[in-house]
PDB file of C-alpha atoms and ligand atoms in Angstrom:
ATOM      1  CA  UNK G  32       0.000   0.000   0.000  1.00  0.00           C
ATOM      2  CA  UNK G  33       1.317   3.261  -1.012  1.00  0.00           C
ATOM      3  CA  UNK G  34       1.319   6.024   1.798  1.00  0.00           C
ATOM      4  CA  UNK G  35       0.650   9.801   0.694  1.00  0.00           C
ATOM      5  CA  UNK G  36       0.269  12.818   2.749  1.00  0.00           C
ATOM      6  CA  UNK G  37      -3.126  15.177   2.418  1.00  0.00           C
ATOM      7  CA  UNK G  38      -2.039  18.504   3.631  1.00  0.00           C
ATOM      8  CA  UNK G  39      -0.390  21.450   1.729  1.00  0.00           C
ATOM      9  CA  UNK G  40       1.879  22.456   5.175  1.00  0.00           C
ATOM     10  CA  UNK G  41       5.383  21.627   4.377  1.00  0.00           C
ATOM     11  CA  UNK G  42       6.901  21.463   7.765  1.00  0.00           C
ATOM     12  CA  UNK G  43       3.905  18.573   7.912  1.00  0.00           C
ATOM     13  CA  UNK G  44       5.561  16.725   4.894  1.00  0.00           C
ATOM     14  CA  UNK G  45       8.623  17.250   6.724  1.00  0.00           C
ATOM     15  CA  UNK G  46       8.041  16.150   9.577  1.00  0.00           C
ATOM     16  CA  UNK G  47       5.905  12.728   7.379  1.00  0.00           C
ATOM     17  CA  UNK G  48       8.875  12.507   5.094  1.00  0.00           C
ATOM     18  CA  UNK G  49      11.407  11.911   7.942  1.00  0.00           C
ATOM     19  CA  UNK G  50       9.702   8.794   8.650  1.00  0.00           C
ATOM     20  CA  UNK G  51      10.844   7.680   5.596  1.00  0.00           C
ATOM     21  CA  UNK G  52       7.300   5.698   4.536  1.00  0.00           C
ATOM     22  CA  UNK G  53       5.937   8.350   2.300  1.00  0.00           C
ATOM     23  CA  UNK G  54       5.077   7.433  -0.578  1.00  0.00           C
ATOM     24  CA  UNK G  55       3.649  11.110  -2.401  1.00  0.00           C
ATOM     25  CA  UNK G  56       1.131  14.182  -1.278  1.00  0.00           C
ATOM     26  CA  UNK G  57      -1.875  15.033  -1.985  1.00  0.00           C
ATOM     27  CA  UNK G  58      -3.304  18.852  -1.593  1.00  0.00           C
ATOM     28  CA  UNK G  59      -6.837  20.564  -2.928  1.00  0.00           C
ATOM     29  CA  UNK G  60      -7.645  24.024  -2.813  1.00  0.00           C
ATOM     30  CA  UNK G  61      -8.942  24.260   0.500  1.00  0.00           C
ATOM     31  CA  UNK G  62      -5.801  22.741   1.842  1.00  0.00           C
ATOM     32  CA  UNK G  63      -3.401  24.727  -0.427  1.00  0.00           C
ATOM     33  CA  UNK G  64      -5.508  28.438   0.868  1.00  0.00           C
ATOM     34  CA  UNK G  65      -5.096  27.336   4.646  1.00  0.00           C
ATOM     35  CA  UNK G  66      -1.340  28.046   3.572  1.00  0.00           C
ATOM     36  CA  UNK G  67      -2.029  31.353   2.948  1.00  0.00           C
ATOM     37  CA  UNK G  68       1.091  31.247  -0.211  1.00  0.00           C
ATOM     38  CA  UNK G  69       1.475  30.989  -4.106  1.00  0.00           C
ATOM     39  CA  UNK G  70       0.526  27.784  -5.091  1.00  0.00           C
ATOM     40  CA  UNK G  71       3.267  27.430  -7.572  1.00  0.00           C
ATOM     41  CA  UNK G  72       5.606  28.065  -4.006  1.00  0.00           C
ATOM     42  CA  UNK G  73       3.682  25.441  -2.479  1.00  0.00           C
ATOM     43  CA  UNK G  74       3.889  22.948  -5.118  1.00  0.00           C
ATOM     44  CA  UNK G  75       7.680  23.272  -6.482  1.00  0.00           C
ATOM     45  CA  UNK G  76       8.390  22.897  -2.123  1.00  0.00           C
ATOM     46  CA  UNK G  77       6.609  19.892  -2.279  1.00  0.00           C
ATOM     47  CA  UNK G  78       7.672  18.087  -4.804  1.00  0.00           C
ATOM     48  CA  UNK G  79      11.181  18.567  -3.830  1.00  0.00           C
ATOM     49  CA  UNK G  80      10.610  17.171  -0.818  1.00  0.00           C
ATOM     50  CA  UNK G  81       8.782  13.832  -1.799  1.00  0.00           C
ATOM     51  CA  UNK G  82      10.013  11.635  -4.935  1.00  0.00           C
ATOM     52  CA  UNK G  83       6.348  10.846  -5.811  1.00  0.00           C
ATOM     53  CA  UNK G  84       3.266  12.055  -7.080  1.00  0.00           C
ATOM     54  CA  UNK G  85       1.889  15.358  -5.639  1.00  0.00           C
ATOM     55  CA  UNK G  86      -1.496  16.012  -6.682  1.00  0.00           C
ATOM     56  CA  UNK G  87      -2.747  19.576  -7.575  1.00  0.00           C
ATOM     57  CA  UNK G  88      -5.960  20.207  -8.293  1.00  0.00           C
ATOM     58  CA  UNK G  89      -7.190  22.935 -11.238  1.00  0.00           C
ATOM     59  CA  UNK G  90      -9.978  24.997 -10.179  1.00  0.00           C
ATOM     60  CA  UNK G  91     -11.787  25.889 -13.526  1.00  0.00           C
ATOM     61  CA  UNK G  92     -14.804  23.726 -13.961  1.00  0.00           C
ATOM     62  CA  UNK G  93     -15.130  23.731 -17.644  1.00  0.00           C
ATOM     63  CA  UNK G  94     -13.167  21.578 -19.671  1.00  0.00           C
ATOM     64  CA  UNK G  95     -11.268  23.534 -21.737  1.00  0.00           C
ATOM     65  CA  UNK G  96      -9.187  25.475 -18.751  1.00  0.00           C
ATOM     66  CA  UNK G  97      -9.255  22.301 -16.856  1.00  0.00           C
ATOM     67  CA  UNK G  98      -6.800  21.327 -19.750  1.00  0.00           C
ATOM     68  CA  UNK G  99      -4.984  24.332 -19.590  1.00  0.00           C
ATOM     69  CA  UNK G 100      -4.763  24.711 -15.706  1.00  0.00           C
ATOM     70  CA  UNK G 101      -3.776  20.881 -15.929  1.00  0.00           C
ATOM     71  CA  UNK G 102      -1.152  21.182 -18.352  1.00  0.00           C
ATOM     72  CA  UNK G 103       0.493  24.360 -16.342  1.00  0.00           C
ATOM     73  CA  UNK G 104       0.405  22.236 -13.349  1.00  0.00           C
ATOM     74  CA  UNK G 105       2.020  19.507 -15.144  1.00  0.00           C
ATOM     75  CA  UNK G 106       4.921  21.564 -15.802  1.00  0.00           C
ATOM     76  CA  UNK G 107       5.849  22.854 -12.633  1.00  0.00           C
ATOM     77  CA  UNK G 108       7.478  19.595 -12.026  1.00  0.00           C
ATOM     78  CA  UNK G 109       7.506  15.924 -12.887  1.00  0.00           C
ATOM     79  CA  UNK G 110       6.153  14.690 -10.310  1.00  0.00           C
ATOM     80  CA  UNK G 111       2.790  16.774 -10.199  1.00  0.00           C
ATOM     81  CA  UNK G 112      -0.530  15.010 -10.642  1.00  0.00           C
ATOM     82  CA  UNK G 113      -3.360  16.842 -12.021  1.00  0.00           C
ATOM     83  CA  UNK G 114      -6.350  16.413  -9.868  1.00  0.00           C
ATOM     84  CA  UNK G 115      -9.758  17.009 -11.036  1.00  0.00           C
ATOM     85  CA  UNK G 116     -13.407  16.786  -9.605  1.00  0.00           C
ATOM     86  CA  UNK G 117     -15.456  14.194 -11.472  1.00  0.00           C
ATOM     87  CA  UNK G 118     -17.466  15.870 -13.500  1.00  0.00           C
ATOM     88  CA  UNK G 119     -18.614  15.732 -16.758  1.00  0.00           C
ATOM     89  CA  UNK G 120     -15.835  18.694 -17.726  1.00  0.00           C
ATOM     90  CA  UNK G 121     -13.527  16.495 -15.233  1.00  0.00           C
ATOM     91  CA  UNK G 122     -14.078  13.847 -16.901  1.00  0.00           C
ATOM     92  CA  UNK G 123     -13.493  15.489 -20.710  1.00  0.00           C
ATOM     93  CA  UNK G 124     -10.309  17.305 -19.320  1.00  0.00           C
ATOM     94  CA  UNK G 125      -8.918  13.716 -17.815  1.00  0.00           C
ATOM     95  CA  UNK G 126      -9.307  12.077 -21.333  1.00  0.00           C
ATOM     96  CA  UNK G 127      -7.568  15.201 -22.772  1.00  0.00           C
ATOM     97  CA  UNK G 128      -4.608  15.125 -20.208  1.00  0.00           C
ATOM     98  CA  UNK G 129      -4.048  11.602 -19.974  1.00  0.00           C
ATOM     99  CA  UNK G 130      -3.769  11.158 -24.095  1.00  0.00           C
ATOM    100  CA  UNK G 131      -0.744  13.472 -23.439  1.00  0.00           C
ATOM    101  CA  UNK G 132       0.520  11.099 -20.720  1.00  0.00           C
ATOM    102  CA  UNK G 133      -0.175  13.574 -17.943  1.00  0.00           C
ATOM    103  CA  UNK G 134      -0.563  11.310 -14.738  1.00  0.00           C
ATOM    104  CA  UNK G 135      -4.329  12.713 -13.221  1.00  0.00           C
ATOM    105  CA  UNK G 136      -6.197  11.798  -9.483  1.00  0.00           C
ATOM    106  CA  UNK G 137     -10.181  12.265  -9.864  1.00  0.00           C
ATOM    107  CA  UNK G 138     -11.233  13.140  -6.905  1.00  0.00           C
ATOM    108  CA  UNK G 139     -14.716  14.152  -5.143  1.00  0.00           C
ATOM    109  CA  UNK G 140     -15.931  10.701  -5.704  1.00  0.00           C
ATOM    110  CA  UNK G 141     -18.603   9.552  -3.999  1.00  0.00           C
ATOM    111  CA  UNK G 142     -20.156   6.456  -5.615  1.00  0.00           C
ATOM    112  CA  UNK G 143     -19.023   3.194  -7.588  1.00  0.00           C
ATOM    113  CA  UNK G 144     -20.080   4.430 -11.142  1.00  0.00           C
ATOM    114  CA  UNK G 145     -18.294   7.890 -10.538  1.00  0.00           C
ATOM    115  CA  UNK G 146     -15.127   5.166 -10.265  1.00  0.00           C
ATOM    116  CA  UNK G 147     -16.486   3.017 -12.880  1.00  0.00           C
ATOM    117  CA  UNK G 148     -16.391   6.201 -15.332  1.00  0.00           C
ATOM    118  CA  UNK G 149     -13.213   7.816 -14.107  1.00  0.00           C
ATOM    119  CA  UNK G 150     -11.555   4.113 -15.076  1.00  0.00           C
ATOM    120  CA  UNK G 151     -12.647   4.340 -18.431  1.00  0.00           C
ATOM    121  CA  UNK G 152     -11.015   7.649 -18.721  1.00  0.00           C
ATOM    122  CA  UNK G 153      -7.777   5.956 -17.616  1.00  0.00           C
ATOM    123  CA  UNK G 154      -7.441   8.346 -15.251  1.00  0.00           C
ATOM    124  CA  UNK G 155      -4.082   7.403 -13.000  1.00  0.00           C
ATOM    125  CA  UNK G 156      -6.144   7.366  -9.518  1.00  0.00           C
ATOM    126  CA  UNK G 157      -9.593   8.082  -8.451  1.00  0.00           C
ATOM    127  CA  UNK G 158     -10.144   9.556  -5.094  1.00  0.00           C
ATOM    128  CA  UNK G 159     -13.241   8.357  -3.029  1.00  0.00           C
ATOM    129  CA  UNK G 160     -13.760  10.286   0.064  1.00  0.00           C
ATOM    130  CA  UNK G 161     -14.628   8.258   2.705  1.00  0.00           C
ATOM    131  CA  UNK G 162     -14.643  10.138   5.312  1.00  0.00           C
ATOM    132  CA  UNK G 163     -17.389  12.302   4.311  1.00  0.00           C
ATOM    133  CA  UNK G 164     -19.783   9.363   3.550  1.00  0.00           C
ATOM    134  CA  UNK G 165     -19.066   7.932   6.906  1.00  0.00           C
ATOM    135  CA  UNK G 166     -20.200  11.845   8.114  1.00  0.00           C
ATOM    136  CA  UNK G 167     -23.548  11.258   6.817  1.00  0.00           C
ATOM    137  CA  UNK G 168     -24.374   8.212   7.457  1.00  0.00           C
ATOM    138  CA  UNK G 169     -22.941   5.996   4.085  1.00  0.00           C
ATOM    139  CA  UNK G 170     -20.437   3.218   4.166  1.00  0.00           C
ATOM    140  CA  UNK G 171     -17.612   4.937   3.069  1.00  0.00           C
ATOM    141  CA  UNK G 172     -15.658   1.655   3.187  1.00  0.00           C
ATOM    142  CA  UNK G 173     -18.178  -0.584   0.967  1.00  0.00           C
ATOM    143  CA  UNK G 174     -17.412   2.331  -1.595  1.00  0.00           C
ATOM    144  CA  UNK G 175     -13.920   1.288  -1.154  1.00  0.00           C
ATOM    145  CA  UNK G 176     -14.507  -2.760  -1.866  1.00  0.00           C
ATOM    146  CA  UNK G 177     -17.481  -1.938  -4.764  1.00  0.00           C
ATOM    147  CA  UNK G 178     -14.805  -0.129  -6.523  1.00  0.00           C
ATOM    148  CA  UNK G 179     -11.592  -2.748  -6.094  1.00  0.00           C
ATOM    149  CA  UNK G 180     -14.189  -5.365  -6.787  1.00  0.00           C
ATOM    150  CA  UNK G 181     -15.329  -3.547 -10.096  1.00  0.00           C
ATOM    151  CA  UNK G 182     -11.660  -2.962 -11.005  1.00  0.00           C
ATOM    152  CA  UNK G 183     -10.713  -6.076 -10.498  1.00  0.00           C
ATOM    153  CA  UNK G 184     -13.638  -7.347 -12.658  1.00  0.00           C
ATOM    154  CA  UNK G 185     -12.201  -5.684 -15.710  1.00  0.00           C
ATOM    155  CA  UNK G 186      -8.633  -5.010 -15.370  1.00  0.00           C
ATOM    156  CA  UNK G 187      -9.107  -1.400 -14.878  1.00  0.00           C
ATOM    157  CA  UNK G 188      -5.656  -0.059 -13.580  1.00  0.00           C
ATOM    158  CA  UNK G 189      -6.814   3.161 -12.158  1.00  0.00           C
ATOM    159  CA  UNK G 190      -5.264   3.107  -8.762  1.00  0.00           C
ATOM    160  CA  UNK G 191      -7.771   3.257  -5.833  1.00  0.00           C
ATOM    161  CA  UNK G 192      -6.508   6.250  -3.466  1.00  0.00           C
ATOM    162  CA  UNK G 193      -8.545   5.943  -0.562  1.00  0.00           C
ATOM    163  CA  UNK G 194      -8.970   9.765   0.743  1.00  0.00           C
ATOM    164  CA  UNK G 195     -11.143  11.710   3.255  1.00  0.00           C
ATOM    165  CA  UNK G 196      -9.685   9.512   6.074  1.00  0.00           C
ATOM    166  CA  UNK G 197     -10.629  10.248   9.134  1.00  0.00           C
ATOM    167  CA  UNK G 198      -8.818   7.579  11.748  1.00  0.00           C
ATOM    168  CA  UNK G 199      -6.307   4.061  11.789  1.00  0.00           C
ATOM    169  CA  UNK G 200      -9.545   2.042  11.024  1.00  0.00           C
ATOM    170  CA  UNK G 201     -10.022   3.625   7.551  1.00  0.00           C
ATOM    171  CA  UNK G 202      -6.355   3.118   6.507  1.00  0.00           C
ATOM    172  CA  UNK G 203      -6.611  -0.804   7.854  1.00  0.00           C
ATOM    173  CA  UNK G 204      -9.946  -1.584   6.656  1.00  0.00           C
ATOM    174  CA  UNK G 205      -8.512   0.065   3.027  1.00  0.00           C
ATOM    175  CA  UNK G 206      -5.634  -2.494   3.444  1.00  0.00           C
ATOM    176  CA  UNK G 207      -7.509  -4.910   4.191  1.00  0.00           C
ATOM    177  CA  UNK G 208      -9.903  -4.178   0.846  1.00  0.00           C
ATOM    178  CA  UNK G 209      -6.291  -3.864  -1.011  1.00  0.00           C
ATOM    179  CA  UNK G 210      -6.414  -0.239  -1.673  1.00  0.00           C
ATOM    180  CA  UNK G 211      -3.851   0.972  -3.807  1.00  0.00           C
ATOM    181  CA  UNK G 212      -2.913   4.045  -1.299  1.00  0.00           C
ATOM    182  CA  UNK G 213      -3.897   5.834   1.261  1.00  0.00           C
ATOM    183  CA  UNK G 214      -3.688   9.646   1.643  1.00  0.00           C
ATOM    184  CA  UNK G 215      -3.775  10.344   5.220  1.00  0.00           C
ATOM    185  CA  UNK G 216      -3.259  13.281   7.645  1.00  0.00           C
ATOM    186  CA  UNK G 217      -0.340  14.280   9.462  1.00  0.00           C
ATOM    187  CA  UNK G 218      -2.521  13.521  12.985  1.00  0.00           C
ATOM    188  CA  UNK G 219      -3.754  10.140  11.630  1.00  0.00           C
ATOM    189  CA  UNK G 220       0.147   8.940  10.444  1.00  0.00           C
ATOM    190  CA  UNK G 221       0.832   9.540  14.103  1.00  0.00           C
ATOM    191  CA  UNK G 222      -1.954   7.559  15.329  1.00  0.00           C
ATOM    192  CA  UNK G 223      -0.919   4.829  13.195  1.00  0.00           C
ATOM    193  CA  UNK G 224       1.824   4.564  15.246  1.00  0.00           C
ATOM    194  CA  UNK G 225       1.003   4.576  18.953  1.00  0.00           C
ATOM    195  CA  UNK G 226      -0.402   1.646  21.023  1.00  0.00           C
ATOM    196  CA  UNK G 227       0.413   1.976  24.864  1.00  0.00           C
ATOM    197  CA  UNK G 228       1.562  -1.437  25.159  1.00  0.00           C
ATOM    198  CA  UNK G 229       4.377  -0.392  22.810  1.00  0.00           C
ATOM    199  CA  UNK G 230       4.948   2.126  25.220  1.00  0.00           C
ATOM    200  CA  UNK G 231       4.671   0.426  28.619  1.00  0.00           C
ATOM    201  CA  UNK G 232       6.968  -2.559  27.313  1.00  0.00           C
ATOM    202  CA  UNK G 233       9.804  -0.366  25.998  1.00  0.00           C
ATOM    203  CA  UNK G 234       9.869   1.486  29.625  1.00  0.00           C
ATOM    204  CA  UNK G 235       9.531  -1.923  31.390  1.00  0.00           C
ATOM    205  CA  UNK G 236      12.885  -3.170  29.409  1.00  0.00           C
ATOM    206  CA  UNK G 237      14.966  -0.089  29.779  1.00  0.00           C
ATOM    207  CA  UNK G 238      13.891  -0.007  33.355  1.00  0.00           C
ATOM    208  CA  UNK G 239      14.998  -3.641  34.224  1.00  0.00           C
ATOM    209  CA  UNK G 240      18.120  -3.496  31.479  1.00  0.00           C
ATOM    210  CA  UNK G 241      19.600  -0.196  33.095  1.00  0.00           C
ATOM    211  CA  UNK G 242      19.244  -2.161  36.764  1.00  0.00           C
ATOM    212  CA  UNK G 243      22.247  -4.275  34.983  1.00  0.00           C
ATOM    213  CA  UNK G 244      24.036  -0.988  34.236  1.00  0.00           C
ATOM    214  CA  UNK G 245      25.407  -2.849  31.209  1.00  0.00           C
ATOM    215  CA  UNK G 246      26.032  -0.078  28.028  1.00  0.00           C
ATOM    216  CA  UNK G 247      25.687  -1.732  24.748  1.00  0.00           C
TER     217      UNK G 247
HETATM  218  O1  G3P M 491      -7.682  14.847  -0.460  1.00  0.00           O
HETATM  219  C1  G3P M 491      -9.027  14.878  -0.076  1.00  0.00           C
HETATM  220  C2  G3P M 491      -9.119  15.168   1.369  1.00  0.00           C
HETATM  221  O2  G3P M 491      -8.310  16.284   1.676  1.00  0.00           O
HETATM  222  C3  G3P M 491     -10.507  15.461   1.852  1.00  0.00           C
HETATM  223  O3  G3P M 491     -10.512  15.231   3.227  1.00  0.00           O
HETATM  224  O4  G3P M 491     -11.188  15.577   5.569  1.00  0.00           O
HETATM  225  O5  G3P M 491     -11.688  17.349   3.819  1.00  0.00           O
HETATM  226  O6  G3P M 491     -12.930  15.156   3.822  1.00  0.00           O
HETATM  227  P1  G3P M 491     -11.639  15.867   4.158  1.00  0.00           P
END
């Protein structure tokens, strides 16, 4: 499972990236505002500090500058990914950008046929967000198996990026489904991490190892 980071905050990457499990970013426009800094800035920081994909998502809604906003993403740097909501003009502009081999993330997807579509574009991820199903009441997680199930059906090899996550249990139960990544807070990567049993046994051995006052 590939590990990316959603947040635009570079001393977050930073402080991910030192961990040395990351696998790319992922950012959106309400992430890249709380920054309060050029995107371009933003986006040519990031992607020196990750050797993966960094999505970056265009903001015009109609196909035609969804191309264009796409393609002057694209060259900032190699490694950008050109996200786009799925949309019909999403959808258009993802054809368009990936016949000219620009890697894309749809994202904003909410239901199995969204992912269905967004495979036939041959779009290089598709983001379902399921975090905000979970908020109102949906499975986000049976969104998650429906579309690796689907995928799987036909060969499709649109990546599944599972985003929107909220706690550990999303990123294991998308392991679990075989999720292709995971794009996951700063706060959650830390969670990920903890259990106090980890804790209480490493102070239990350094307690009775240092009554031997042995140095290794
Ligand atoms: O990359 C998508 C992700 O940032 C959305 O997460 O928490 O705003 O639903 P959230």
């Amino acid at each position: 499972m590939k590990f990316f980071i959603d947040t635009a905050n570079t001393d977050e990457i930073k402080d991910a990236v030192e961990l040395g499990i990351m696998d790319g970013v992922t950012t959106n426009p309400s992430l890249v505002a709380k920054e309060n800094r050029p995107i371009e800035e933003i986006l040519l920081e990031i992607c020196e500090l990750v050797d993966g994909p960094v999505s970056a998502e265009v903001t015009a809604t109609d196909h035609v500058h969804m191309v264009e906003e796409g393609l002057k993403l694209a060259d900032l740097h190699d490694n950008i990914c050109v996200k786009l909501p799925i949309t019909r003009d999403g959808l258009k502009a993802c054809v368009e950008l990936t016949a000219e081999d620009i890697p894309t993330n749809m994202t904003l997807c909410f239901s199995p046929m969204q992912a269905l579509l967004v495979a036939k574009a041959g779009a290089t991820f598709v983001s379902p967000f399921v975090g905000r199903l979970d908020d109102i009441a949906q499975d986000g997680m049976k969104l998650i198996g429906d579309i690796i199930q689907m995928y799987n059906n036909y060969g499709f090899t649109t990546e599944v990026l599972v985003a929107s996550i909220r706690n550990p249990i999303h990123v294991y139960q998308a392991a679990m489904l075989g999720a292709d990544v995971a794009t996951i807070p700063l706060s959650v990567i830390d969670m990920l991490l903890k259990h106090p049993l980890t804790d209480i046994g490493l102070e239990k051995f350094l307690a009775d190892w240092d009554k031997t006052g042995q140095t290794i």
